[in-house]
Structures are given as structure tokens and as C-alpha cells.
Short mmCIF file of C-alpha atoms in Angstrom, two decimals:
data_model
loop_
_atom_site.label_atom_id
_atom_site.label_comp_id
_atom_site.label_asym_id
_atom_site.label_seq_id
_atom_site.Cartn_x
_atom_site.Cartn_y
_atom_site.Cartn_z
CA UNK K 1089 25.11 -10.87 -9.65
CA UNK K 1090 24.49 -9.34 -12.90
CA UNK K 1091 22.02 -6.54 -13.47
CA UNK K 1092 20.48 -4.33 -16.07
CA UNK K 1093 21.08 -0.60 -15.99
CA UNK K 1094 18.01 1.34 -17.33
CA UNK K 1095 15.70 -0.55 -14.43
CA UNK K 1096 14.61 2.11 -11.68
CA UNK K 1097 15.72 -0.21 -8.80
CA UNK K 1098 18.50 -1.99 -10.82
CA UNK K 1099 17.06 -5.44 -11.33
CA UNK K 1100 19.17 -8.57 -11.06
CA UNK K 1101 19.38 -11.19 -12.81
CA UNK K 1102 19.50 -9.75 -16.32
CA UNK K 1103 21.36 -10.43 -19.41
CA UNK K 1104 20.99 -7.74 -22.19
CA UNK K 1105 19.74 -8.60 -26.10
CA UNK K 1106 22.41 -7.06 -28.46
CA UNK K 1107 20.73 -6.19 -31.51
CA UNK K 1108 17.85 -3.59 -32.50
CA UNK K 1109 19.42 -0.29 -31.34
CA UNK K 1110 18.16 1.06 -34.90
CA UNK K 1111 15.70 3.95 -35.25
CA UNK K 1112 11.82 2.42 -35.84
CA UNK K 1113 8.63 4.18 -36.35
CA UNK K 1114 7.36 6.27 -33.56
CA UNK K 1115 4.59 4.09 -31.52
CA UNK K 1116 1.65 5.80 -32.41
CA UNK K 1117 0.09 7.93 -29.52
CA UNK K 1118 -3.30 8.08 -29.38
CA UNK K 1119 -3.78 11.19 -30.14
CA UNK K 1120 -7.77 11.60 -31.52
CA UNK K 1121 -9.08 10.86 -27.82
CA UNK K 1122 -8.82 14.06 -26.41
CA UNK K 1123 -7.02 14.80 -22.55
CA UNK K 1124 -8.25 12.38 -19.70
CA UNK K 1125 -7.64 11.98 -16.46
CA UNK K 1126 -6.44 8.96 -14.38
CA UNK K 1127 -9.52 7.55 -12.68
CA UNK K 1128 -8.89 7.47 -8.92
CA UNK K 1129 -9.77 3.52 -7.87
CA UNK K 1130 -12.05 3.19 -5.10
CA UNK K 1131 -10.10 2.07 -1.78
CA UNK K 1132 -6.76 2.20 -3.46
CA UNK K 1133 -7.51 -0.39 -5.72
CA UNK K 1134 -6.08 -1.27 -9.48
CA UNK K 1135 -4.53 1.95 -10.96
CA UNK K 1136 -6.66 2.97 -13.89
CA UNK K 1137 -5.38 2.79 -17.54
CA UNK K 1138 -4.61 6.13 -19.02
CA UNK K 1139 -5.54 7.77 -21.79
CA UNK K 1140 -3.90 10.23 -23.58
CA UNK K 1141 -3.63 13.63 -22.64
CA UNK K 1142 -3.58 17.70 -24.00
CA UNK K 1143 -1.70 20.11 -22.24
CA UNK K 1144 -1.36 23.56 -23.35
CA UNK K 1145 1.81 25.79 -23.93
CA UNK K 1146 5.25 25.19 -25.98
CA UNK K 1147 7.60 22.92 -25.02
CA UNK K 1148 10.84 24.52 -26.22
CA UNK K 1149 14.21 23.43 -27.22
CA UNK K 1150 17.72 23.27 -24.52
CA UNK K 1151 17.89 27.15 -23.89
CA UNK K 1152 22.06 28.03 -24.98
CA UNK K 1153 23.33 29.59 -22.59
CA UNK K 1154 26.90 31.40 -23.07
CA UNK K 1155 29.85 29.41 -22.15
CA UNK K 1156 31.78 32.61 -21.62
CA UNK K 1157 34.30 33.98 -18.41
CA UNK K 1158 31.09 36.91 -18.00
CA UNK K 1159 28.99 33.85 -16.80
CA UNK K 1160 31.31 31.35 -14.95
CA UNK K 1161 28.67 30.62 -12.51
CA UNK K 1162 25.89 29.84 -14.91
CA UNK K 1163 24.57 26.34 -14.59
CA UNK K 1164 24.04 23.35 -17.23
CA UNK K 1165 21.60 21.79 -14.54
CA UNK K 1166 19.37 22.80 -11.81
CA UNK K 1167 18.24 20.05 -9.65
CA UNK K 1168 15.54 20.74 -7.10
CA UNK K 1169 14.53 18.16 -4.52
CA UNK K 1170 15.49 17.01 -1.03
CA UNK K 1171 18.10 15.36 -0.19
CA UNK K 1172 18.52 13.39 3.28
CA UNK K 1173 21.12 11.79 5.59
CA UNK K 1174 21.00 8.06 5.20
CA UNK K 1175 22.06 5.29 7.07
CA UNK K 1176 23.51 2.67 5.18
CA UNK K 1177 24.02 -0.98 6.80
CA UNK K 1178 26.82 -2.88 8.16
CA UNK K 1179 25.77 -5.90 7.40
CA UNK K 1180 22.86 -7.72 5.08
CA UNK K 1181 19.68 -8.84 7.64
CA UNK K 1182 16.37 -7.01 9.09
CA UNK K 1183 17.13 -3.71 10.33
CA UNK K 1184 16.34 -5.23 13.68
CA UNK K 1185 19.05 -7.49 13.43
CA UNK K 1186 21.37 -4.86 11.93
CA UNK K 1187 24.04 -3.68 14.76
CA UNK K 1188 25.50 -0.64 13.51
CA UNK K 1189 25.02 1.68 10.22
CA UNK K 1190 27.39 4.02 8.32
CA UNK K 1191 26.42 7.60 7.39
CA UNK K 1192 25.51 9.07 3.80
CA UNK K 1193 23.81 11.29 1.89
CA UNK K 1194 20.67 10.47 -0.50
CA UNK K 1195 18.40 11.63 -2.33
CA UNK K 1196 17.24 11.19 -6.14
CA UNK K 1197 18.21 15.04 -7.42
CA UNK K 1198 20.99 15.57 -5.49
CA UNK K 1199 22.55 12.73 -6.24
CA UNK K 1200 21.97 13.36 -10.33
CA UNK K 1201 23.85 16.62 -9.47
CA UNK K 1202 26.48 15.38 -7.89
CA UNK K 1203 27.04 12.43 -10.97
CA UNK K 1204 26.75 15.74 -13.85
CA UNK K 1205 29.46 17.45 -11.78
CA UNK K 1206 31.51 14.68 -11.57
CA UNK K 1207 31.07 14.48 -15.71
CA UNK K 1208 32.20 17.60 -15.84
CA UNK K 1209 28.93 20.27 -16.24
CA UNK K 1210 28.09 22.81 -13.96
CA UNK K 1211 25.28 22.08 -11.50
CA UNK K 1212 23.44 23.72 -8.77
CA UNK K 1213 21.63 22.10 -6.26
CA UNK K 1214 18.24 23.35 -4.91
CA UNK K 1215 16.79 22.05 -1.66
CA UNK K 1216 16.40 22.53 1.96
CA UNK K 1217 18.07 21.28 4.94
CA UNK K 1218 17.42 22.15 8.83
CA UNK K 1219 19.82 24.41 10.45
CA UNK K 1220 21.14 21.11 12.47
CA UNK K 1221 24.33 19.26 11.98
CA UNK K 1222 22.88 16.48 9.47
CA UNK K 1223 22.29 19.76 7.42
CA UNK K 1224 25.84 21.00 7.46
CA UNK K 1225 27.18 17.22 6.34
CA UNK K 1226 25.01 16.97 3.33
CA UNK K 1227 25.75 21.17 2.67
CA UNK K 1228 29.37 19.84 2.85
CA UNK K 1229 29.26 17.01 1.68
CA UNK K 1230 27.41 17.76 -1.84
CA UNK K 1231 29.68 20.60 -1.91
CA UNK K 1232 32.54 18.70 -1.97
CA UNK K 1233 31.33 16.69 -4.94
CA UNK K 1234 31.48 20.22 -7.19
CA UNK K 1235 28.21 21.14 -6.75
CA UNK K 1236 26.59 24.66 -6.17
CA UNK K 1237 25.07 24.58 -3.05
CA UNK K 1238 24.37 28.82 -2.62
CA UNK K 1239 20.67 28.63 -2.75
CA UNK K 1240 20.13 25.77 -0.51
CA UNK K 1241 18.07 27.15 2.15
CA UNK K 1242 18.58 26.91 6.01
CA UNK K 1243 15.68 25.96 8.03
CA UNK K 1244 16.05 27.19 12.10
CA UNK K 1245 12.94 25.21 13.08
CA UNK K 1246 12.43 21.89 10.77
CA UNK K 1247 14.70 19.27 11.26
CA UNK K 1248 17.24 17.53 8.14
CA UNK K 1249 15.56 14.07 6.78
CA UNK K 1250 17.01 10.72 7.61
CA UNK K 1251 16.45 7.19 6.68
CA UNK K 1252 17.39 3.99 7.39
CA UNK K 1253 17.58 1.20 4.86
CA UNK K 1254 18.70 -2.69 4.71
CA UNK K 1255 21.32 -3.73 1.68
CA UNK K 1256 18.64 -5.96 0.39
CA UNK K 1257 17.37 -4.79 -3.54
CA UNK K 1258 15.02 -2.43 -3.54
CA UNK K 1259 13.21 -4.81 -5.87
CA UNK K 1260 12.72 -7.77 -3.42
CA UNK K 1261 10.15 -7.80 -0.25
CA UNK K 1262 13.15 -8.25 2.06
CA UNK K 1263 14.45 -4.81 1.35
CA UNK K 1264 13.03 -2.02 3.83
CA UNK K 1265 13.36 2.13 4.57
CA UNK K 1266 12.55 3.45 7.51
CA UNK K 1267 12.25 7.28 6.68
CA UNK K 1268 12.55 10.18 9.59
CA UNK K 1269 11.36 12.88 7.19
CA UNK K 1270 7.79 14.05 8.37
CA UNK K 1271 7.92 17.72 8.70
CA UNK K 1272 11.50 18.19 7.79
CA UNK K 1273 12.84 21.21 6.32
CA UNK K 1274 12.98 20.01 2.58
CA UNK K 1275 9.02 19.52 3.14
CA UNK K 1276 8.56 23.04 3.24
CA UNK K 1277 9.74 23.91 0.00
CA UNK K 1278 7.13 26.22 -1.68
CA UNK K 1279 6.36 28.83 -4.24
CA UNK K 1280 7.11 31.46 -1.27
CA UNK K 1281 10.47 29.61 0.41
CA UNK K 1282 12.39 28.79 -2.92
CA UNK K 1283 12.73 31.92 -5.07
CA UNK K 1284 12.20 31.21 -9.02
CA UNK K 1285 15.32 32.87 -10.04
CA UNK K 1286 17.26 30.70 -8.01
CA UNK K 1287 16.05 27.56 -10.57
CA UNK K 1288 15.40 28.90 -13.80
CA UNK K 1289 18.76 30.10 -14.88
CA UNK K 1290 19.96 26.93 -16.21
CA UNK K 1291 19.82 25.15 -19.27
CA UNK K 1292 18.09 22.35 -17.98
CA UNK K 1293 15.83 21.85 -14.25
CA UNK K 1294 16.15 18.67 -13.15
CA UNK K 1295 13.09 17.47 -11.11
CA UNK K 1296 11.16 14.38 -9.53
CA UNK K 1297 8.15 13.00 -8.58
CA UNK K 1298 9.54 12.71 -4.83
CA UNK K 1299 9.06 16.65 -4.33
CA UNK K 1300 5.76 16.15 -5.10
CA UNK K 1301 4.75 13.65 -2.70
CA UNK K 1302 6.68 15.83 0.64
CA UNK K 1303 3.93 18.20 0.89
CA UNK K 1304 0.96 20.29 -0.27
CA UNK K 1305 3.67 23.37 -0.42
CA UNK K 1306 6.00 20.65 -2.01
CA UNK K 1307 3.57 20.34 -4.68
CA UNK K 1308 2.48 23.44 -5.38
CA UNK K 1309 6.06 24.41 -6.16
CA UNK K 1310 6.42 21.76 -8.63
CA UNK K 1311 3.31 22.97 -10.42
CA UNK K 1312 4.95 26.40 -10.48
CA UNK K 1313 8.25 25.40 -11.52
CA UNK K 1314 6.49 22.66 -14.59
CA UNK K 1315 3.97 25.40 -15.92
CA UNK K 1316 4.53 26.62 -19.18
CA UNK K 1317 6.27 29.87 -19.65
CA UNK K 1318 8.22 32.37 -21.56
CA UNK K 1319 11.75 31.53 -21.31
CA UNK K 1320 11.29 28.20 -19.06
CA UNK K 1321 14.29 26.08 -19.16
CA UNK K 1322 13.90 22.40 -20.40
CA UNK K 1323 12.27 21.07 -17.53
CA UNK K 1324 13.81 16.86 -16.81
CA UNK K 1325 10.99 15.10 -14.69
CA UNK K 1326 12.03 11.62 -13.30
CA UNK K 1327 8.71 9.95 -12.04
CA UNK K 1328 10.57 7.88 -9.28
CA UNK K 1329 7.19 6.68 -7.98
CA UNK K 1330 7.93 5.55 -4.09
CA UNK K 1331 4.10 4.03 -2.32
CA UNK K 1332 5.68 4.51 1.00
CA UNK K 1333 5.38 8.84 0.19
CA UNK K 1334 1.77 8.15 -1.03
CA UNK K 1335 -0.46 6.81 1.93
CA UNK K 1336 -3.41 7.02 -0.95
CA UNK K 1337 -1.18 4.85 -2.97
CA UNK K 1338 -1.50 4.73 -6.98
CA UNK K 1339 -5.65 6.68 -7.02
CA UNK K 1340 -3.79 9.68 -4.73
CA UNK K 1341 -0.08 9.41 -6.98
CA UNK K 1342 -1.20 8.59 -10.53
CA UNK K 1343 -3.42 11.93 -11.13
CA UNK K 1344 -0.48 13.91 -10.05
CA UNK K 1345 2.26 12.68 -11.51
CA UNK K 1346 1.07 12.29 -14.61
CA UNK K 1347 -0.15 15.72 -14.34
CA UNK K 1348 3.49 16.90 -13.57
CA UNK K 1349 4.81 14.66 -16.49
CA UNK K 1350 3.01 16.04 -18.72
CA UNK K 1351 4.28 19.52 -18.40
CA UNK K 1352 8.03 18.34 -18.70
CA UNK K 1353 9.90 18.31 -21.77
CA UNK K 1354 11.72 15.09 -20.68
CA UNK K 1355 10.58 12.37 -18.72
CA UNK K 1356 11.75 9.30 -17.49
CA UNK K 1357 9.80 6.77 -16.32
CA UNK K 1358 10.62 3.15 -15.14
CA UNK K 1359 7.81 0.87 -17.18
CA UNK K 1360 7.48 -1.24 -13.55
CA UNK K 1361 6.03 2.21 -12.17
CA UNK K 1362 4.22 3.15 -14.44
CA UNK K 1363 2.37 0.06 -14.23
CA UNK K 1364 2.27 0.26 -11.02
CA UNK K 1365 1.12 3.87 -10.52
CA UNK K 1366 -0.92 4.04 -14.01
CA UNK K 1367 -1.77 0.49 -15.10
CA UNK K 1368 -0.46 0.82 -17.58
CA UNK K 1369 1.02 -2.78 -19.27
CA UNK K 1370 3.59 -2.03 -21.72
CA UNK K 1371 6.11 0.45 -22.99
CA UNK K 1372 3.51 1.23 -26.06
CA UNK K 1373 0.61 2.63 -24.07
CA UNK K 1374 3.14 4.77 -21.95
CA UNK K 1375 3.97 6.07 -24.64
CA UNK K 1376 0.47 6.51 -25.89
CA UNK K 1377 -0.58 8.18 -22.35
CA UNK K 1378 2.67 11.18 -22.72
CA UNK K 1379 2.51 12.33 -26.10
CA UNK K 1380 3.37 15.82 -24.71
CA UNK K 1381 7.05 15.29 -23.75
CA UNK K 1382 9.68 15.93 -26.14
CA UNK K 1383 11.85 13.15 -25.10
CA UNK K 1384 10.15 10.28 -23.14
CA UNK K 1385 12.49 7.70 -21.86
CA UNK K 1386 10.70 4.18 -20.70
CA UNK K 1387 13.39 2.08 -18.45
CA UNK K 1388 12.76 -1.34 -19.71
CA UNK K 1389 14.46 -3.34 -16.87
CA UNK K 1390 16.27 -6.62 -18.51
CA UNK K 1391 15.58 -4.84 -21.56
CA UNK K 1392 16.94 -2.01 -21.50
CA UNK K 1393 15.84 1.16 -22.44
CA UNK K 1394 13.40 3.14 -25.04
CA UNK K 1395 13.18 7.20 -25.73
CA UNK K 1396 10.56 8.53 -28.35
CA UNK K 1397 12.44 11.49 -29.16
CA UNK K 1398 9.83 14.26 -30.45
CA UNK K 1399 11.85 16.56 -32.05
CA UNK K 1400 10.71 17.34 -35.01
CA UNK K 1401 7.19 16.29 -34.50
CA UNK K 1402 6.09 20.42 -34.38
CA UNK K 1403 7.76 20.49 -38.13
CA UNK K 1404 5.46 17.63 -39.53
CA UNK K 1405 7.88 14.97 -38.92
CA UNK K 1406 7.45 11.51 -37.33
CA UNK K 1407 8.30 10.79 -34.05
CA UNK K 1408 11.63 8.21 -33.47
CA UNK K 1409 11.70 5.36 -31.58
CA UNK K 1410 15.55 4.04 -30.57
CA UNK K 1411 15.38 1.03 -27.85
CA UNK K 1412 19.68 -0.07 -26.24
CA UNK K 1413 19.92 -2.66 -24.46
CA UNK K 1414 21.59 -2.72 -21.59
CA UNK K 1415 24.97 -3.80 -20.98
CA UNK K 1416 25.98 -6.44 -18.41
CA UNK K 1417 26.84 -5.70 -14.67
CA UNK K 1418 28.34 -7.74 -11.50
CA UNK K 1419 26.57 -5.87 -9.28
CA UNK K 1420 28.07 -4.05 -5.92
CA UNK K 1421 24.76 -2.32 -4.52
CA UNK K 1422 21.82 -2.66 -6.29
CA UNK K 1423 21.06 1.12 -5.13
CA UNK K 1424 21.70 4.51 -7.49
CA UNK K 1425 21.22 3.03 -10.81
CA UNK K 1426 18.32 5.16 -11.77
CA UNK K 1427 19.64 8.84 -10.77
CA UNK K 1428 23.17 7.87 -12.26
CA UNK K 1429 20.93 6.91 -15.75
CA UNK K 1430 19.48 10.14 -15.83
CA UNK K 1431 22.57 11.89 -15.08
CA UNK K 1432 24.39 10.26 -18.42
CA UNK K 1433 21.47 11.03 -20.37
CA UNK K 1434 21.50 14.52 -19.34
CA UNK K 1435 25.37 14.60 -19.56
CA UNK K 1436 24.79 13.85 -23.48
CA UNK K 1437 21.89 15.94 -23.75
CA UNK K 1438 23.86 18.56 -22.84
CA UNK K 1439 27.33 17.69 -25.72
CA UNK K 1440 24.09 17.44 -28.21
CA UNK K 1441 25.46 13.51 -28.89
CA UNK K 1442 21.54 12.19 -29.67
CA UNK K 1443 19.54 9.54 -27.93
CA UNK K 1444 21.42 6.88 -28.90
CA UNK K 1445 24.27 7.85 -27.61
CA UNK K 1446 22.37 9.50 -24.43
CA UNK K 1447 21.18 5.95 -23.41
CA UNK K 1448 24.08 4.42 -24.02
CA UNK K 1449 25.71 7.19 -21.82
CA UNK K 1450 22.97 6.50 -19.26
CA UNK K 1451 23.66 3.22 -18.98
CA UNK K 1452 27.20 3.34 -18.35
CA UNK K 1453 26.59 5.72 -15.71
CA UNK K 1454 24.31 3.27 -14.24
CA UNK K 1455 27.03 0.80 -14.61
CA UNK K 1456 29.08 3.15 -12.60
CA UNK K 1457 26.58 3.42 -9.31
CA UNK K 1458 25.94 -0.44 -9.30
CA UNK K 1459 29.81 -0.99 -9.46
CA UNK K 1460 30.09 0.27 -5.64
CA UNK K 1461 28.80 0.09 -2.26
CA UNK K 1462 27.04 3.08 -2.23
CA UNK K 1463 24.36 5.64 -4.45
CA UNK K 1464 26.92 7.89 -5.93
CA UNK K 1465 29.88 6.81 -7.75
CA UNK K 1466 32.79 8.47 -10.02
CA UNK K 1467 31.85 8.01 -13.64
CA UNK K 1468 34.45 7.19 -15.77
CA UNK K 1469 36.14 9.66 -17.84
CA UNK K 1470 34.66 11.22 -20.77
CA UNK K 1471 37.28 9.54 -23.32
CA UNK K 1472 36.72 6.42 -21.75
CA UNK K 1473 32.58 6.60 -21.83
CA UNK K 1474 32.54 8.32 -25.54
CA UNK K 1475 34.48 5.62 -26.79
CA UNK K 1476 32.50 2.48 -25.41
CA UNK K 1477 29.02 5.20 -26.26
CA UNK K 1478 30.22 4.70 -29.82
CA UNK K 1479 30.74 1.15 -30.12
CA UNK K 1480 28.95 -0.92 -32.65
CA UNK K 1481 25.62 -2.89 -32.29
CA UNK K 1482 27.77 -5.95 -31.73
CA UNK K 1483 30.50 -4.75 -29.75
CA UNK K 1484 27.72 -3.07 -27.34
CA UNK K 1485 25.72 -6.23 -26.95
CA UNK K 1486 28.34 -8.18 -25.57
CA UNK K 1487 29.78 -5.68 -22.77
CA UNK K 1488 30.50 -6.78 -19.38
CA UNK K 1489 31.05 -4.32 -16.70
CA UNK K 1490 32.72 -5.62 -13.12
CA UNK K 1491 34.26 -3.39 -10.32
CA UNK K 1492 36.89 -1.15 -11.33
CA UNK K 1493 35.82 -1.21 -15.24
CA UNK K 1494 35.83 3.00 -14.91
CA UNK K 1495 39.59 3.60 -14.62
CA UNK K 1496 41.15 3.99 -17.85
CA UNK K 1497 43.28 0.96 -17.35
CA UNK K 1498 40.46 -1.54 -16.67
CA UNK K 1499 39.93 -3.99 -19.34
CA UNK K 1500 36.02 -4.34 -20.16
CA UNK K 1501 35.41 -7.77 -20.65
CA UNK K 1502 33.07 -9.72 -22.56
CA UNK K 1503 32.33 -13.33 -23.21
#
């Protein structure tokens, strides 16, 4: 199976374009309309289309902090969010017919923290588990992986979330999730339970549309932590849109996470969601309904993957438009693809390399996750992604990524 790597799900079946990586004109936002609101469909109908927004308050640059020996427990990335035991299957079928299950840890944040440390940047994790033995394994466990795990709290009376899911892709009716996470400890998370200090240190906060969806506490904190602020660190949103957390599906989801993206300074959004949640039909009116975000990333699927980087739109400059496609994948697990993308693009953010080469970066991360059995994955070595990062249009357009292709001694074949 071969796959693209900017899709939310990792869709199969895809062969990338080579070809117009180039910067283009910004799409143009429509910006003379004035803020609107998504219009909640009666019954949980259609999504409504979106028009574009106005939010107030600066978005501001990646806060440096000092790389120094008076600060060695500073981090790059915060990443809030709840992270659950999972229950991965032996075998492909119904999880009626499935015998047996092996045990992991998931979750969208936790596992973009544990890909960043794995790159090499300094990451704290942010969450809450219950005071239960599924929350000492993913404490441990997440630990293990070089993440901070200090401020994770410790819940004595809500129990850890688990789930249950098939090994079908994520994309196709036959693949389900059973979640066990109803009242769990990560679901009360709140302005009051998760101190602001304990997220606001870093460089860059690293959040989701998941939190959101856990609770009325749950939300509230992500409205706290995306409101503008002196000294706020870039804020990262990641829609990751899931209708089973939303029993009011898209007219309950769409006002509110389009509220929350609109308050981060990056966002990345999957174009299948936000069709899905917004109705929104192409990559130019998503674009046209965020104007606000510095960097918007739209996961194109087969296609790849576009970021209107906004940089120097507050000096009178023009937006930029850079589209990559994706590279070729023989797909392990069509599972991880999206956190691991928006771990490489952070990674890059971080070294200052520019969107090109953050895409590029998120893709190969992606190409990382899909590569095994499982969500997380060891990313290859910084050498090893800089130098296929910096290949040429050409070159880039006709990669091929199998199992293995991370070690430095893999070849990386093409056609």
C-alpha cells in the first residue's frame, strides 16, 4: 500500500505530483466581510460555509528563549491534551471477532511530544491521568520517550482513558474505536486543575481540538490557554476533528473549533475536516475562513500539503503560498501520520528552516509513523531528514519511502 503523508488519517492509495513546490501569491482571504459565525444546521445537518472572521489581539512571533545551562529545563514545546491507554489488535477483523489486543499509549499531543523529543527538542507534556495503573504506564511510558512528564496531574477519583480500535484505516467504514473515556481524569482538565505556569513557559504550546470536545472544563481551559495575551507563547492548534467526541456533530463542533483556530498562531487542518466540520470545499476558502493565523497549514491528502505563511503580512507584505507534495509510502499502519506531521513541522519551526522545508520535514515524519505497526515511531536522524528536506523539486517528487528507510544505511528508493 502506498499512502500520502500530509492526510489526517493517512490515505491510501496515493501517488504524489512532483512539481510546484514554488512560492505563489497568497489566496486572497476575504477579508472586507467582516467576522461571522458558523451557522449551526438544524438537526445536525450540512455544516455551514464560513465566512471570514476578526479576532482581536497580536499574534506574536516564536518567543526565544535562552538555550543556556541557567535554564536546562526550559521547554521548546508544551503539549497539552489527554493521552489514553489503547488497545491495539492482534489481528485485522471486527472487534468482535478480534481475540486478543496488545497495550499502548495514544493520544494526538502526547504523541507529537514524544516524536519532538525523539528529534531532539525539549518537550513537556501536560495532561491528566487517574491515580490507577493505566496512569502509571502512560506516566512511564511517555517518560521513557524523553519527555517531561512533572506537571502531569494525578487524579485519586477519575479513572485513565482507554480505547479499543480495529487495524482497519481510519479512513474506511470498516475501521472502528470503542472509547472508555467518559468522565476520566484527562476530562477534568480546567482553568482551576492545570496551573498556567505549568504551559506557558515554552516557546511553542502545542494544542488540539480533542481537548475541546472532553468537557465543558476541557473547553474552558482551551479558551484560557488560546486568548490573547502579553507574553503568550506561539500557540500550535491541530483541529483533529473526531464526530464520535461531538454527539451534536459538525452545528455543535464547527462554532468551536473555529473559534479556537482562530486564536492560534498556527493551525493545521486536514481539508477532509474541514469540509466535513465547516463545509467548506476547497483549500482556497479555508484559507479564506482563517485569515488570523500566522501559519495555516491545509493537509491536502494525495496532494500533499499547503501553508499560507503570514509573516510579514503586519509589515504590508503579501501573504505566501508554498504547496509539497507528498512523498511516496508502503504503508505499515495507516495510524499516526497526522501528529508525526505536525511534530516535523514544529521540529523545523523551531531550527527557523522555513515552510518549505517544515513540510517537507513534516512529511518525512509522517513517513516515519506509517513505516510501523504502531502511532509513534523513531524519526530518522537529523542529518539524514535535512538532507532528503533539501532535495530538489525533482529529486523530491520521485521519493519512495518503505520500512526501514530511517536508518542511515537504508537506501531510499525511487522509480
Amino acid at each position: 500500500m502506498t499512502a500520502s503523508l500530509a492526510g489526517s488519517e493517512g490515505v491510501a492509495g496515493v501517488t504524489a505530483p512532483a512539481g510546484s513546490e514554488g512560492p505563489e501569491r497568497a489566496l486572497a482571504p476575504a477579508g472586507s466581510e467582516g467576522p461571522a459565525r458558523v451557522a449551526a444546521p438544524a438537526g445536525g445537518g450540512e455544516p455551514a460555509r464560513v465566512a471570514a472572521p476578526s479576532v482581536t489581539g497580536t499574534v506574536p512571533a516564536i518567543p526565544t528563549v535562552p538555550n543556556t545551562p541557567d535554564t536546562p529545563t526550559t521547554p521548546d514545546v508544551v503539549c497539552l491534551g489527554e493521552s489514553m491507554v489503547t488497545f491495539l489488535p492482534t489481528r485485522p477483523g471486527r472487534l468482535a471477532d478480534v481475540p486478543a489486543f496488545t497495550r499502548a499509549i495514544g493520544g494526538a499531543e502526547s504523541n507529537v511530544a514524544c516524536a519532538l523529543a525523539a528529534a531532539g527538542h525539549r518537550v513537556r507534556w501536560v495532561g491528566r491521568v487517574g491515580r490507577d495503573g493505566f496512569g502509571d504506564h502512560l506516566v512511564e511510558a511517555i517518560a521513557a520517550r524523553g519527555v517531561d512528564v512533572r506537571a502531569v496531574g494525578r487524579d485519586p477519583r477519575r479513572p485513565t482513558g482507554i480505547y479499543f480500535r480495529t487495524a482497519a484505516d481510519r479512513a474506511t467504514d470498516a475501521h472502528e474505536v470503542a472509547y472508555y473515556r467518559a468522565g476520566s481524569a484527562a476530562s477534568a482538565m480546567s482553568p482551576d486543575t492545570v496551573p498556567y505556569d505549568s504551559v506557558a513557559d515554552g516557546r511553542i504550546l502545542h494544542l488540539s481540538g480533542i481537548t475541546a470536545a472532553l468537557s465543558a472544563d476541557c473547553l474552558a481551559l482551551m479558551r484560557e490557554l488560546t486568548a490573547p495575551r502579553p507574553g503568550r507563547p506561539l500557540v500550535s492548534f491541530d483541529l483533529n476533528y473526531r464526530p464520535t467526541l461531538w454527539p451534536g456533530g459538525p452545528a455543535e463542533a464547527g462554532p468551536v473549533l473555529l473559534d479556537l483556530a482562530r486564536r492560534a498562531d498556527l493551525v493545521f487542518v486536514g481539508a477532509d475536516e474541514a469540509a466535513q466540520v465547516w463545509g467548506l470545499p476547497d483549500p482556497e476558502a479555508v484559507v479564506a475562513a482563517l485569515p488570523e493565523p500566522t501559519v495555516l497549514v491545509v493537509k491536502l491528502g494525495e496532494h500533499g500539503a499547503l501553508a499560507v505563511d503570514r509573516t510579514g503580512a503586519a509589515d504590508g507584505g503579501e501573504p505566501v503560498v508554498v504547496r509539497v507534495p507528498a512523498p511516496r509510502v508502503d504503508v505499515v499502519a495507516p495510524v499516526g501520520a497526522g501528529d508525526a506531521f505536525a511534530a516535523g513541522f514544529l521540529s523545523a519551526t523551531l531550527r527557523g528552516l522555513g515552510t518549505r522545508a517544515a513540510i517537507r520535514h513534516g512529511h518525512l515524519m509522517a513517513a516515519a509513523a506509517l513505516t510501523v505497526p504502531g502511532d509513534l515511531a523513531d524519526p530518522p536522524r537529523r542529518a539524514h531528514a535535512d538532507r532528503l528536506a533539501a532535495l530538489d523539486d525533482t529529486a523530491w517528487g520521485t521519493l519512495h519511502l518503505g520500512p526501514g528507510w530511517t536508518g542511515d544505511d537504508q537506501e531510499v528508493r525511487t522509480p
